PDB file of C-alpha atoms in Angstrom:
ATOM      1  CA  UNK Y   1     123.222  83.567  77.108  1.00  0.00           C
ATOM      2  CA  UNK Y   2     124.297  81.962  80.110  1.00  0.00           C
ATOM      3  CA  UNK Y   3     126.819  79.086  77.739  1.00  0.00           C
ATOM      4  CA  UNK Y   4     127.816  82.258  76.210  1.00  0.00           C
ATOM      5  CA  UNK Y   5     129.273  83.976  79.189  1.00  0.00           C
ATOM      6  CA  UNK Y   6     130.523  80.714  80.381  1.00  0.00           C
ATOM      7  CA  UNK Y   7     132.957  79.822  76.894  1.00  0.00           C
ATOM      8  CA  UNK Y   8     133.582  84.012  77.129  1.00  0.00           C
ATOM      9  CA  UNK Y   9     135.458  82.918  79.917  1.00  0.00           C
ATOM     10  CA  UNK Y  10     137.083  79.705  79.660  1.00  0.00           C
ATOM     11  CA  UNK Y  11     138.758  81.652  76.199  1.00  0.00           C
ATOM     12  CA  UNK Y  12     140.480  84.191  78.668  1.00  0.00           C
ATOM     13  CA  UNK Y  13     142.135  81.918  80.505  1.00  0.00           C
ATOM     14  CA  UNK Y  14     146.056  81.249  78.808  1.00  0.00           C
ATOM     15  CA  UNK Y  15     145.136  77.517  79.158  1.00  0.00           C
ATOM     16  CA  UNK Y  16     142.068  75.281  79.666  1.00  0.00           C
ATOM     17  CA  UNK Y  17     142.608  73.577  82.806  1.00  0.00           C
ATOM     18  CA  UNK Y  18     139.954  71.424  85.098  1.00  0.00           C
ATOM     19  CA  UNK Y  19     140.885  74.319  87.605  1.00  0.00           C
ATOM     20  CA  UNK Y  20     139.854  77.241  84.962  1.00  0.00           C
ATOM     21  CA  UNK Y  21     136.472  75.331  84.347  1.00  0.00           C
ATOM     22  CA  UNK Y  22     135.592  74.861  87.898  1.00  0.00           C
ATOM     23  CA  UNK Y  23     136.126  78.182  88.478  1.00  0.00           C
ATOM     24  CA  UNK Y  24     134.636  79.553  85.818  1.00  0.00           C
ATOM     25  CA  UNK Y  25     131.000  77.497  86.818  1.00  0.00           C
ATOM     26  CA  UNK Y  26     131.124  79.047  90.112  1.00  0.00           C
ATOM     27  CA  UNK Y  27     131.265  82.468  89.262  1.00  0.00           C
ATOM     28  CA  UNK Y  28     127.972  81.632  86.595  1.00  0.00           C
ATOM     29  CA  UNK Y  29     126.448  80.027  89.401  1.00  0.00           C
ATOM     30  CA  UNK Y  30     126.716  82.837  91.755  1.00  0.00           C
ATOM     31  CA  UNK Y  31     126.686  85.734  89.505  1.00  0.00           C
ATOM     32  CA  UNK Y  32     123.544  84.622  87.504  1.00  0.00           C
ATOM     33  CA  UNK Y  33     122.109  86.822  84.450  1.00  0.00           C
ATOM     34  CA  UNK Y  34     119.287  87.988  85.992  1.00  0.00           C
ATOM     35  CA  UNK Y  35     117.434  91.079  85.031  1.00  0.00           C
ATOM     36  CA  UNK Y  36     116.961  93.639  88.182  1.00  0.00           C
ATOM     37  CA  UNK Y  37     114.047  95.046  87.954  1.00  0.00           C
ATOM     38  CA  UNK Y  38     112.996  99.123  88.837  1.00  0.00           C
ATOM     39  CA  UNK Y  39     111.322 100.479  91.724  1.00  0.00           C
ATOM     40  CA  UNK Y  40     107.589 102.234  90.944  1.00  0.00           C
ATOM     41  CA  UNK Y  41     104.959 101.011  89.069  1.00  0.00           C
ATOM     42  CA  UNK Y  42     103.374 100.841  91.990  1.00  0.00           C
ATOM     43  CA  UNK Y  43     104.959  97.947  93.321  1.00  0.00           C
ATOM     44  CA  UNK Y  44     106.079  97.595  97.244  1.00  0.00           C
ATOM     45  CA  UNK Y  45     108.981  96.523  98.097  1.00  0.00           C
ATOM     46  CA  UNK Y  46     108.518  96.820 101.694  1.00  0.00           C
ATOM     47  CA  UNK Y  47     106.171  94.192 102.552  1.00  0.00           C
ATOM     48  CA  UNK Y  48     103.668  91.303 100.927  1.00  0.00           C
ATOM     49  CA  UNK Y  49     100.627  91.327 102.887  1.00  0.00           C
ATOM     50  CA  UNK Y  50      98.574  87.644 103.073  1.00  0.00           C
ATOM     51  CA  UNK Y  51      95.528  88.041 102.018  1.00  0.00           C
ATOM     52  CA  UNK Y  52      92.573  85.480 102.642  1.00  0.00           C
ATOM     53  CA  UNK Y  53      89.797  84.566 100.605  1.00  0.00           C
ATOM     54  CA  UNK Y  54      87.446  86.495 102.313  1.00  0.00           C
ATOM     55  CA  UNK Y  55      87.093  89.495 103.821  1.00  0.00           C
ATOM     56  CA  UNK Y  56      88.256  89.707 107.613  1.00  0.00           C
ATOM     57  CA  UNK Y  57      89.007  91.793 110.630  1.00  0.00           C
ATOM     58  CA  UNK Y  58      91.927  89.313 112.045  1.00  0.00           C
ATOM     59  CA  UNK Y  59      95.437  90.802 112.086  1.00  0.00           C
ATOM     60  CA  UNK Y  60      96.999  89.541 108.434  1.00  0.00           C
ATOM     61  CA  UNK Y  61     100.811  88.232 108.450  1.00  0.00           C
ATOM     62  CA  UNK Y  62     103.236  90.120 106.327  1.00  0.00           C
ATOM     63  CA  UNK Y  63     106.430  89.453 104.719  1.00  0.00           C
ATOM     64  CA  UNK Y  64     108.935  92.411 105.414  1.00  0.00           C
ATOM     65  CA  UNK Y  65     110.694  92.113 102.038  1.00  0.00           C
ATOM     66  CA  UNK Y  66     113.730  95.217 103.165  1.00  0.00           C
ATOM     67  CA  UNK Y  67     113.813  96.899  99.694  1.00  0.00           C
ATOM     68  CA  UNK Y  68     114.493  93.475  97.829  1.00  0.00           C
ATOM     69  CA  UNK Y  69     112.418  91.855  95.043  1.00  0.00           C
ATOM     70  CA  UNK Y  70     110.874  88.703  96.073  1.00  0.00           C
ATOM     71  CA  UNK Y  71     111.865  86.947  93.099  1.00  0.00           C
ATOM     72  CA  UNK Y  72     115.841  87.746  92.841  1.00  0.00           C
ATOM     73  CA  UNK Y  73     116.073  88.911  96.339  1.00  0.00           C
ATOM     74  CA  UNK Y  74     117.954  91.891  94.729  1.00  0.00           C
ATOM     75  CA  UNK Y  75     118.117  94.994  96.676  1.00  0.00           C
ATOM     76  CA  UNK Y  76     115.733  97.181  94.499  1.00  0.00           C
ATOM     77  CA  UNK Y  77     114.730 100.301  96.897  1.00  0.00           C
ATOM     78  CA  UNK Y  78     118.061 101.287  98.900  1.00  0.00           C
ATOM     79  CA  UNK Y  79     115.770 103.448 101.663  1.00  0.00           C
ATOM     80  CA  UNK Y  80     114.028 100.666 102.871  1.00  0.00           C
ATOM     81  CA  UNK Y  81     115.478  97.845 105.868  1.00  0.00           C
ATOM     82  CA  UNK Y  82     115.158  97.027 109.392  1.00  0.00           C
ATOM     83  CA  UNK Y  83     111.864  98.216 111.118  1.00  0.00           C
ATOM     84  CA  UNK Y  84     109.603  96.741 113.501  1.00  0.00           C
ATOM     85  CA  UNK Y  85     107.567  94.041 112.363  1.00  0.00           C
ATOM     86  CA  UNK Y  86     103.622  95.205 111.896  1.00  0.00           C
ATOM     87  CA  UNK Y  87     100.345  93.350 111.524  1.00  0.00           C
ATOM     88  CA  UNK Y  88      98.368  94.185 108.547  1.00  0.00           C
ATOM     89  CA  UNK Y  89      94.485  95.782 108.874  1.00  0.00           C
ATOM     90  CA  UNK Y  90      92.718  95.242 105.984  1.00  0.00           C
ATOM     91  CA  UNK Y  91      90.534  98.288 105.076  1.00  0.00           C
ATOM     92  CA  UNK Y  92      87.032  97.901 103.463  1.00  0.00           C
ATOM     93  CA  UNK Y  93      87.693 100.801 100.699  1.00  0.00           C
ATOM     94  CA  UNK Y  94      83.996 100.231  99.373  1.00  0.00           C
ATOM     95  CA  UNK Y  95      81.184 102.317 101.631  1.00  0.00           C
ATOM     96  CA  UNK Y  96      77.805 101.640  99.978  1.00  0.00           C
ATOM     97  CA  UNK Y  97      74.582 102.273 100.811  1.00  0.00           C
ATOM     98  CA  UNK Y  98      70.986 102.039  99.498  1.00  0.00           C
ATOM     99  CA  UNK Y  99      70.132 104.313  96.446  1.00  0.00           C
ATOM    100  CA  UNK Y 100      66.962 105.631  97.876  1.00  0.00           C
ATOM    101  CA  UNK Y 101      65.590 105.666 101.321  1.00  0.00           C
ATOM    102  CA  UNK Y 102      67.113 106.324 104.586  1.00  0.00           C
ATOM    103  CA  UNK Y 103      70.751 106.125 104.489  1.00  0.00           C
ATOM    104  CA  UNK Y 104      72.862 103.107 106.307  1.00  0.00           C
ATOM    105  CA  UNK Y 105      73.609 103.776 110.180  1.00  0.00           C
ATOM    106  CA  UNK Y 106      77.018 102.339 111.126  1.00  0.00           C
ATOM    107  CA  UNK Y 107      78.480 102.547 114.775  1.00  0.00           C
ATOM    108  CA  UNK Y 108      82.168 103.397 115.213  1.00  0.00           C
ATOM    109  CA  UNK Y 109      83.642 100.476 117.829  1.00  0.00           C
ATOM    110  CA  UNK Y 110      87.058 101.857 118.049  1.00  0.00           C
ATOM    111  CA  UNK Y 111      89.471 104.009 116.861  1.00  0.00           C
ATOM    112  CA  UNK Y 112      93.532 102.867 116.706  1.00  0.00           C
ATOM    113  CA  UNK Y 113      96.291 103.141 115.108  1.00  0.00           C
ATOM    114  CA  UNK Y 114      97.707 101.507 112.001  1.00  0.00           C
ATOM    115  CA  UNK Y 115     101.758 100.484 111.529  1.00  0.00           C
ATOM    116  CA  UNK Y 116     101.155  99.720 108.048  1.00  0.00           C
ATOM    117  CA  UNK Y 117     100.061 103.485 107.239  1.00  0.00           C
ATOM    118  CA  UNK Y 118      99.994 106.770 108.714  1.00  0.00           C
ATOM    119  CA  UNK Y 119      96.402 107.882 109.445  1.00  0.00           C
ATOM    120  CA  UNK Y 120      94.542 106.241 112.588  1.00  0.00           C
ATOM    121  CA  UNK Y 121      91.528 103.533 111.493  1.00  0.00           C
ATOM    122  CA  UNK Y 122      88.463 102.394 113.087  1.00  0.00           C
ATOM    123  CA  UNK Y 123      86.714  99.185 113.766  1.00  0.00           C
ATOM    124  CA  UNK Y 124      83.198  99.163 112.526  1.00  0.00           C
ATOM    125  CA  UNK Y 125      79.838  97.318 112.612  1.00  0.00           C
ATOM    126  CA  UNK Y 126      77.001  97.219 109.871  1.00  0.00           C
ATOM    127  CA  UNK Y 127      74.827  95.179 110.990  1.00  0.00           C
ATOM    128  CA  UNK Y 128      76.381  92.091 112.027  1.00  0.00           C
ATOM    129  CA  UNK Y 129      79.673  92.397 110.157  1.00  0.00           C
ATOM    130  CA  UNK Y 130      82.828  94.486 111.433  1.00  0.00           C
ATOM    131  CA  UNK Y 131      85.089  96.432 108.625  1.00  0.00           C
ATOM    132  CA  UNK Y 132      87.843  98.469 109.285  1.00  0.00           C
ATOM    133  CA  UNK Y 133      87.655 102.087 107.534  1.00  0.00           C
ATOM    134  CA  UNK Y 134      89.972 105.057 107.413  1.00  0.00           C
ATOM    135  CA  UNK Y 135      89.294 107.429 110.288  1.00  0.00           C
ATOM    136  CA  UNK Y 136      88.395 110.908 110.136  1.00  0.00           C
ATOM    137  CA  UNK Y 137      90.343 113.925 112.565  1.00  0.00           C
ATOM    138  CA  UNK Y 138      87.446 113.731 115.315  1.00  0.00           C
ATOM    139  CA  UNK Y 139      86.118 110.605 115.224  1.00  0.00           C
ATOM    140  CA  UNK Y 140      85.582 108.344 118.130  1.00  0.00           C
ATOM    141  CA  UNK Y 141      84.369 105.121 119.600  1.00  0.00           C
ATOM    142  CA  UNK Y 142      80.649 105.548 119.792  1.00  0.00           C
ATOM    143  CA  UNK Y 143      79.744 107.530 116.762  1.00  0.00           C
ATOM    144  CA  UNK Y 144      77.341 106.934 114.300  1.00  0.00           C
ATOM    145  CA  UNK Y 145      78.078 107.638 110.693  1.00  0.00           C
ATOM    146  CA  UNK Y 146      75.860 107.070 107.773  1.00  0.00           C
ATOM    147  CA  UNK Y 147      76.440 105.679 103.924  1.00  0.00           C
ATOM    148  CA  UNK Y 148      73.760 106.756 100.769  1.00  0.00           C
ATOM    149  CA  UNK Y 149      74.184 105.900  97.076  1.00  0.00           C
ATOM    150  CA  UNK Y 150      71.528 108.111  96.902  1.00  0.00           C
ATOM    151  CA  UNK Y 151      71.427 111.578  94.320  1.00  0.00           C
ATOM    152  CA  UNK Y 152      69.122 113.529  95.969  1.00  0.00           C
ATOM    153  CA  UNK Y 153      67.787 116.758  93.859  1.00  0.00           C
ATOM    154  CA  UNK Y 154      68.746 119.357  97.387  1.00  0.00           C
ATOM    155  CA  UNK Y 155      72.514 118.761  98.455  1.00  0.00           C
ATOM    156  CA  UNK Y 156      72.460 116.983 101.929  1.00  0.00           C
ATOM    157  CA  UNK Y 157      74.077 118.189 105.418  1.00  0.00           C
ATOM    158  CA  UNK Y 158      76.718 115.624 105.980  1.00  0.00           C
ATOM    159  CA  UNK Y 159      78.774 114.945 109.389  1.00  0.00           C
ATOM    160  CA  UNK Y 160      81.953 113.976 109.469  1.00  0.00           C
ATOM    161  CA  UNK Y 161      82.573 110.330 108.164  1.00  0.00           C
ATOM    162  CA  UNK Y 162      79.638 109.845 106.121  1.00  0.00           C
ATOM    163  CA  UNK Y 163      79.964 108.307 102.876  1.00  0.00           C
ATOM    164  CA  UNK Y 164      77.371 110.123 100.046  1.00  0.00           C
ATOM    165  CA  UNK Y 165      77.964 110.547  96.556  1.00  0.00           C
ATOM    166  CA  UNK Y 166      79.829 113.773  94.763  1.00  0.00           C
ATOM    167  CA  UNK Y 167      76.894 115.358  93.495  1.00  0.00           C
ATOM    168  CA  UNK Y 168      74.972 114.965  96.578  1.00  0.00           C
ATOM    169  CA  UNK Y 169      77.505 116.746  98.407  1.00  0.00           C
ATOM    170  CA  UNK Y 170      77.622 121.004  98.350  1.00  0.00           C
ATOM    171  CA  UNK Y 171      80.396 123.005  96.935  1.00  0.00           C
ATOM    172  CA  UNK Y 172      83.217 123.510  99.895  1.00  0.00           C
ATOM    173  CA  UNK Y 173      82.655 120.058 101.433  1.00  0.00           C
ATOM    174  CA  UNK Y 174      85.933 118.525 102.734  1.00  0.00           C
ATOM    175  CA  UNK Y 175      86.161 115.104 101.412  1.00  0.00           C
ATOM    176  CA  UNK Y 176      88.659 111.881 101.220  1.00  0.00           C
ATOM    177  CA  UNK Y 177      88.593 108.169  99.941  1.00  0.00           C
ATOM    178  CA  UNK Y 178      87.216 109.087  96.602  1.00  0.00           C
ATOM    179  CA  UNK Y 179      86.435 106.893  93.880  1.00  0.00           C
ATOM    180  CA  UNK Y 180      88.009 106.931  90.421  1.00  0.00           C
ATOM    181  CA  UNK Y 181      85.157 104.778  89.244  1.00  0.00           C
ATOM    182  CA  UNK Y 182      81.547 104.431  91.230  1.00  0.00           C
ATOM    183  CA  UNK Y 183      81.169 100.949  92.870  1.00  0.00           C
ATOM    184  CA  UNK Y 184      85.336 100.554  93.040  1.00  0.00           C
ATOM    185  CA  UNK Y 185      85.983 101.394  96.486  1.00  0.00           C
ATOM    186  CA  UNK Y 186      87.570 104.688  97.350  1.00  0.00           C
ATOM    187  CA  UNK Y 187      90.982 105.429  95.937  1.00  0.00           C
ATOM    188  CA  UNK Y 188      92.160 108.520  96.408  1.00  0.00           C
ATOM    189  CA  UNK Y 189      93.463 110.590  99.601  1.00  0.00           C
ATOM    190  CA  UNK Y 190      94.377 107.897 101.925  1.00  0.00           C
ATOM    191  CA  UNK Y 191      97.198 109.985 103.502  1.00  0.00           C
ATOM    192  CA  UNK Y 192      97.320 111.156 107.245  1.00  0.00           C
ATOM    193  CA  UNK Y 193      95.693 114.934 107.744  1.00  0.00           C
ATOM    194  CA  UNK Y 194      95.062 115.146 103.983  1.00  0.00           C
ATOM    195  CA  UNK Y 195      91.739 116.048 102.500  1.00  0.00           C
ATOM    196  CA  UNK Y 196      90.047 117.078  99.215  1.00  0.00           C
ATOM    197  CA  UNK Y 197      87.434 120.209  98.223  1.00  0.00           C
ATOM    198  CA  UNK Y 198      84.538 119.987  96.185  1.00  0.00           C
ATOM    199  CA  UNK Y 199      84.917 122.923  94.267  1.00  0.00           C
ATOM    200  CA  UNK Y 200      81.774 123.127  91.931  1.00  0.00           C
ATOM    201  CA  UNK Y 201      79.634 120.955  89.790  1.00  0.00           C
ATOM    202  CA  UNK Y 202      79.354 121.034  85.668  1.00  0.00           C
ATOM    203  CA  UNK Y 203      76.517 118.920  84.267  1.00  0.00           C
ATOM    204  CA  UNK Y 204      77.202 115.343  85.567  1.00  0.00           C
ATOM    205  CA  UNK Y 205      81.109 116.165  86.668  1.00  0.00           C
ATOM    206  CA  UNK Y 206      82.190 117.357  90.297  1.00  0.00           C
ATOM    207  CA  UNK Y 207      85.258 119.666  90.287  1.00  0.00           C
ATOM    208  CA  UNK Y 208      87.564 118.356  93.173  1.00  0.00           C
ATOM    209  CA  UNK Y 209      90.473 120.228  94.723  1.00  0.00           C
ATOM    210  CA  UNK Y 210      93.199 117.487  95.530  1.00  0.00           C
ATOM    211  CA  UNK Y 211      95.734 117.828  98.292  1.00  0.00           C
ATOM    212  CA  UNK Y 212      98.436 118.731  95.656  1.00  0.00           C
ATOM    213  CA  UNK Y 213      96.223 121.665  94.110  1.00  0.00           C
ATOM    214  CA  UNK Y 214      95.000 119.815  91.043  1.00  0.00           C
ATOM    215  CA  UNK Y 215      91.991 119.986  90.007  1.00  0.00           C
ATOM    216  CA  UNK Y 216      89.837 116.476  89.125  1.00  0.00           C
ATOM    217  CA  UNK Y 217      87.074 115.773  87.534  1.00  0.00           C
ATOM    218  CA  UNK Y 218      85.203 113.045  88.852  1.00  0.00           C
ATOM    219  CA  UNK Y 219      81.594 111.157  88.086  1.00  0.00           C
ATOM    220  CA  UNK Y 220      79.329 112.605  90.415  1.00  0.00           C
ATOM    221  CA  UNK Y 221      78.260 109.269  91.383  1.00  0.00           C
ATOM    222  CA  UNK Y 222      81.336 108.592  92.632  1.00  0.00           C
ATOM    223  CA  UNK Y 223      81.441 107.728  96.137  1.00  0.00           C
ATOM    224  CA  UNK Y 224      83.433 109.855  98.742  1.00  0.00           C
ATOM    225  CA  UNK Y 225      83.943 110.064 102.465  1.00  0.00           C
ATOM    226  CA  UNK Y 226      83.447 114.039 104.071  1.00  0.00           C
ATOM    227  CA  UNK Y 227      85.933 115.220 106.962  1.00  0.00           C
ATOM    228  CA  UNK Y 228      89.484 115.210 106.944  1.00  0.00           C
ATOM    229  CA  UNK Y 229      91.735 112.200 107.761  1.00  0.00           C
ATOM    230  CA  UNK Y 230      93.149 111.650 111.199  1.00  0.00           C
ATOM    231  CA  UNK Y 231      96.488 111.926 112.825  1.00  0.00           C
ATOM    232  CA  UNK Y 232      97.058 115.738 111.097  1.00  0.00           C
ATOM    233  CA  UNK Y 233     100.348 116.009 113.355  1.00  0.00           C
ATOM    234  CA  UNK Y 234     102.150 113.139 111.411  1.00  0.00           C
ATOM    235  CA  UNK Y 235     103.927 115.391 108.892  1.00  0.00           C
ATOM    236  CA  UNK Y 236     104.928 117.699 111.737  1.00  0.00           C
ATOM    237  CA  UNK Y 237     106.354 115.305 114.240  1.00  0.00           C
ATOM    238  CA  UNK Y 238     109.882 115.249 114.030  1.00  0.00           C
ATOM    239  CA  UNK Y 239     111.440 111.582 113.861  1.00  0.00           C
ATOM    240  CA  UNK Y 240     113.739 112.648 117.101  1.00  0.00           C
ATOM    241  CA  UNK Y 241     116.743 110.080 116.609  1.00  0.00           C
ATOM    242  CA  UNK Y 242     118.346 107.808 113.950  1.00  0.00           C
ATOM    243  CA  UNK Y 243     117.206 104.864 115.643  1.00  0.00           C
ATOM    244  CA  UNK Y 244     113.760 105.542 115.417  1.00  0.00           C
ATOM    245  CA  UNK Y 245     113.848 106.476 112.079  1.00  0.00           C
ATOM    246  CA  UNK Y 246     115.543 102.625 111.899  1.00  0.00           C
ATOM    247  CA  UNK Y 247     112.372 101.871 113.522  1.00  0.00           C
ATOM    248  CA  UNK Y 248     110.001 103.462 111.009  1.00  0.00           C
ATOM    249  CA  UNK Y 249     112.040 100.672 108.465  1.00  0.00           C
ATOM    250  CA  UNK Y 250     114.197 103.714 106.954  1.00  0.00           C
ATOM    251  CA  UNK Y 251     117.748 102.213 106.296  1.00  0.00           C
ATOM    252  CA  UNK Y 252     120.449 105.111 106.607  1.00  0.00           C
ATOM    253  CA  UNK Y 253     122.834 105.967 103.624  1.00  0.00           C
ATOM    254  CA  UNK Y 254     125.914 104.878 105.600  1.00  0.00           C
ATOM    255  CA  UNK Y 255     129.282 104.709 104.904  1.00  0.00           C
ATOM    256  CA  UNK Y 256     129.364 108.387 102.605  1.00  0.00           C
ATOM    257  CA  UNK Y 257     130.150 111.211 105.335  1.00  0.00           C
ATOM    258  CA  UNK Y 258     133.558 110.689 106.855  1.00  0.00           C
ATOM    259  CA  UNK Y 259     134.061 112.161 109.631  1.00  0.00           C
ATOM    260  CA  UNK Y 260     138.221 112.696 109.586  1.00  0.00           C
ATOM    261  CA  UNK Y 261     138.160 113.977 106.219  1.00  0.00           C
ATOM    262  CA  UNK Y 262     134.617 115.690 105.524  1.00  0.00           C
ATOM    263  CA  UNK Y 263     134.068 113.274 102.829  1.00  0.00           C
ATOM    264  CA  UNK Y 264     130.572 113.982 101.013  1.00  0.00           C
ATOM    265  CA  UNK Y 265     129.575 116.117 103.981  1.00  0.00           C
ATOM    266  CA  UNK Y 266     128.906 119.690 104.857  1.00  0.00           C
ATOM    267  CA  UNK Y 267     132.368 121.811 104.282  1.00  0.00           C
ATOM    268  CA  UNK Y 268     133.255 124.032 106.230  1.00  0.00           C
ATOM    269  CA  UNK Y 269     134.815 126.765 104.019  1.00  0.00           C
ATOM    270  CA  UNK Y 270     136.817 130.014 105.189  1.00  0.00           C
ATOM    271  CA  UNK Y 271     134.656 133.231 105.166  1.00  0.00           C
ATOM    272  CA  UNK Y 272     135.472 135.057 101.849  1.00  0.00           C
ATOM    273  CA  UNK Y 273     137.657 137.894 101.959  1.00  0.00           C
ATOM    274  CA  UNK Y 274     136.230 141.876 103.348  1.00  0.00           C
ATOM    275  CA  UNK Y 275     134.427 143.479 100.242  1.00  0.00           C
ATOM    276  CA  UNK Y 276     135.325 146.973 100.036  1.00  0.00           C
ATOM    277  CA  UNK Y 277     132.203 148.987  99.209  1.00  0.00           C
ATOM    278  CA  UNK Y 278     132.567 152.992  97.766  1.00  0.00           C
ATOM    279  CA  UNK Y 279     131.293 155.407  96.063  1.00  0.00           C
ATOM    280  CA  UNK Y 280     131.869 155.654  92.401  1.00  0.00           C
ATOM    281  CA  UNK Y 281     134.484 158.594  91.565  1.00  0.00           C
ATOM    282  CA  UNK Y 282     132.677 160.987  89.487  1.00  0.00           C
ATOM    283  CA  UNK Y 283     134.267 160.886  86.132  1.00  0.00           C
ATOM    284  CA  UNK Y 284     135.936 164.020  84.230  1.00  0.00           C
ATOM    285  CA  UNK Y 285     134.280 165.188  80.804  1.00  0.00           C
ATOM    286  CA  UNK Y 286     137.180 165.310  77.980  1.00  0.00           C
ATOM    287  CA  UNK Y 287     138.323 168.865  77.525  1.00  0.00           C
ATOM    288  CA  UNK Y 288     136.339 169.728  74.131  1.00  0.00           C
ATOM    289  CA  UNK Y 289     138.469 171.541  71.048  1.00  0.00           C
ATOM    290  CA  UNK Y 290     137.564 173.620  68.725  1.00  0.00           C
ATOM    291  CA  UNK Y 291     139.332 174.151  65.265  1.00  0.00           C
ATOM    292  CA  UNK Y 292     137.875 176.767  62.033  1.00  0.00           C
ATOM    293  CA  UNK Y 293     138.423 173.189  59.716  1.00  0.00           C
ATOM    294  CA  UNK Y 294     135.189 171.589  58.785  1.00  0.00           C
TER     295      UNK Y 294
END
């Protein structure tokens, strides 16, 4: 492909000269055939977070990628540049417990906030280990929350930030970090303020309300976190200036709105012309005649 663009070319030029050739290379060279690929699929193109081998509490480094694709370092997502430079948490999605028996005390060490998403997290300790898990609206340092696996026959009384499963849960419980499948760590409703509603149960199957109205219908051994996620106030807080929202790593559109001309802006039109509003006339029946013919 890439000999074939190069000869397409050299035959436009009137004459094959050293010049044309050299030329010719050095566009290839820095216009190379290289497939851009589409944002989605679940793909970032924000940042690559380092992971270790094993699980940790430290801080990870990140690689603020600016809406380009690590491979071509093509600009793939226009809306994303600039913003300050954030250490990654990494969050423990999988809250276990023991299947029968007392459930699993934990003891909330502190509660802070994230860069890297939008609700609050807090630093744990089970046992001897520390995780980090998604904090709920009134959690605080100090607090002990508790974990089951267990299905008990009654539904239990859960606080706010304990993990159970579905079906031990009762109808109306608020809920978050859901699993898709039980034993994969919670995947659903990470967002700040955001929460889920067990609706009602059908055989094995929990009904679950999801923020966006739909309706799931999930194992009811899947795992699941009750309360509501913290920081509520973050889809209500306006972003106050453009330079914060450059903070935030949103890049603005520039360069569209013109300010001389109006250019792709708001326009300012003249008000249309007075509408005259009246009654209708009352129309006049068509004199009637009468003739003797049939």
């Amino acid at each position: 492909m890439a000999l074939n663009r190069l000869f397409a070319s050299l035959t436009i030029a009137p004459t094959l000269t050293r010049r044309s050739i050299h030329v010719a290379a050095i566009n290839l060279s820095s216009h190379p055939n290289i497939v851009k690929p589409k944002p989605g699929l679940g793909k970032s193109y924000r940042r690559i977070v380092h992971f270790p081998d094993q699980y940790t509490v430290k801080p990870l480094n990140v690689t603020n990628l600016a809406g380009r694709d690590p491979e071509s370092g093509r600009i793939v997502a226009k809306g994303i540049g600039g913003g300050i430079k954030h250490k990654y948490h990494w969050i423990d999605w999988l809250r276990t417990g023991p299947t029968e028996g007392p459930p699993q005390e934990e003891k909330v060490i502190q509660v802070l906030e994230d860069g890297c998403r939008t609700a609050h997290i807090a630093l744990v300790a089970v046992g001897d280990k520390l995780k980090y898990i998604l904090a709920t609206e009134n959690m605080k340092a100090g607090d002990i929350i508790r974990s089951s696996r267990e299905l008990p026959r009654i539904p239990v009384r859960a606080n706010e930030g304990d993990a159970y499963l579905l079906g031990a849960l009762p109808a109306g419980t608020l809920v978050h970090s859901i699993e898709k499948v039980p034993g994969e760590g919670g995947l659903y409703i990470h967002a700040a303020g955001t929460f889920g509603t067990i609706l009602r149960k059908q055989d094995d199957r929990v009904i679950v309300q999801m923020p966006s109205k739909r309706l799931f219908s999930l194992d009811q051994r899947c795992m699941a976190v009750v309360g509501r996620l913290s920081n509520a106030i973050h889809s209500s807080t306006p972003i106050g200036s453009p330079q914060r929202n450059r903070w935030l790593g949103n890049r603005p559109r520039s360069g569209l709105w013109q300010r001389k001309t109006g250019k792709h802006g708001r326009k300012i039109k003249p008000p249309k012309p007075v509408k005259e509003i009246q009654a209708a006339k009352p129309k006049s029946l068509p004199a009637i005649q009468m003739t003797m013919h049939p």
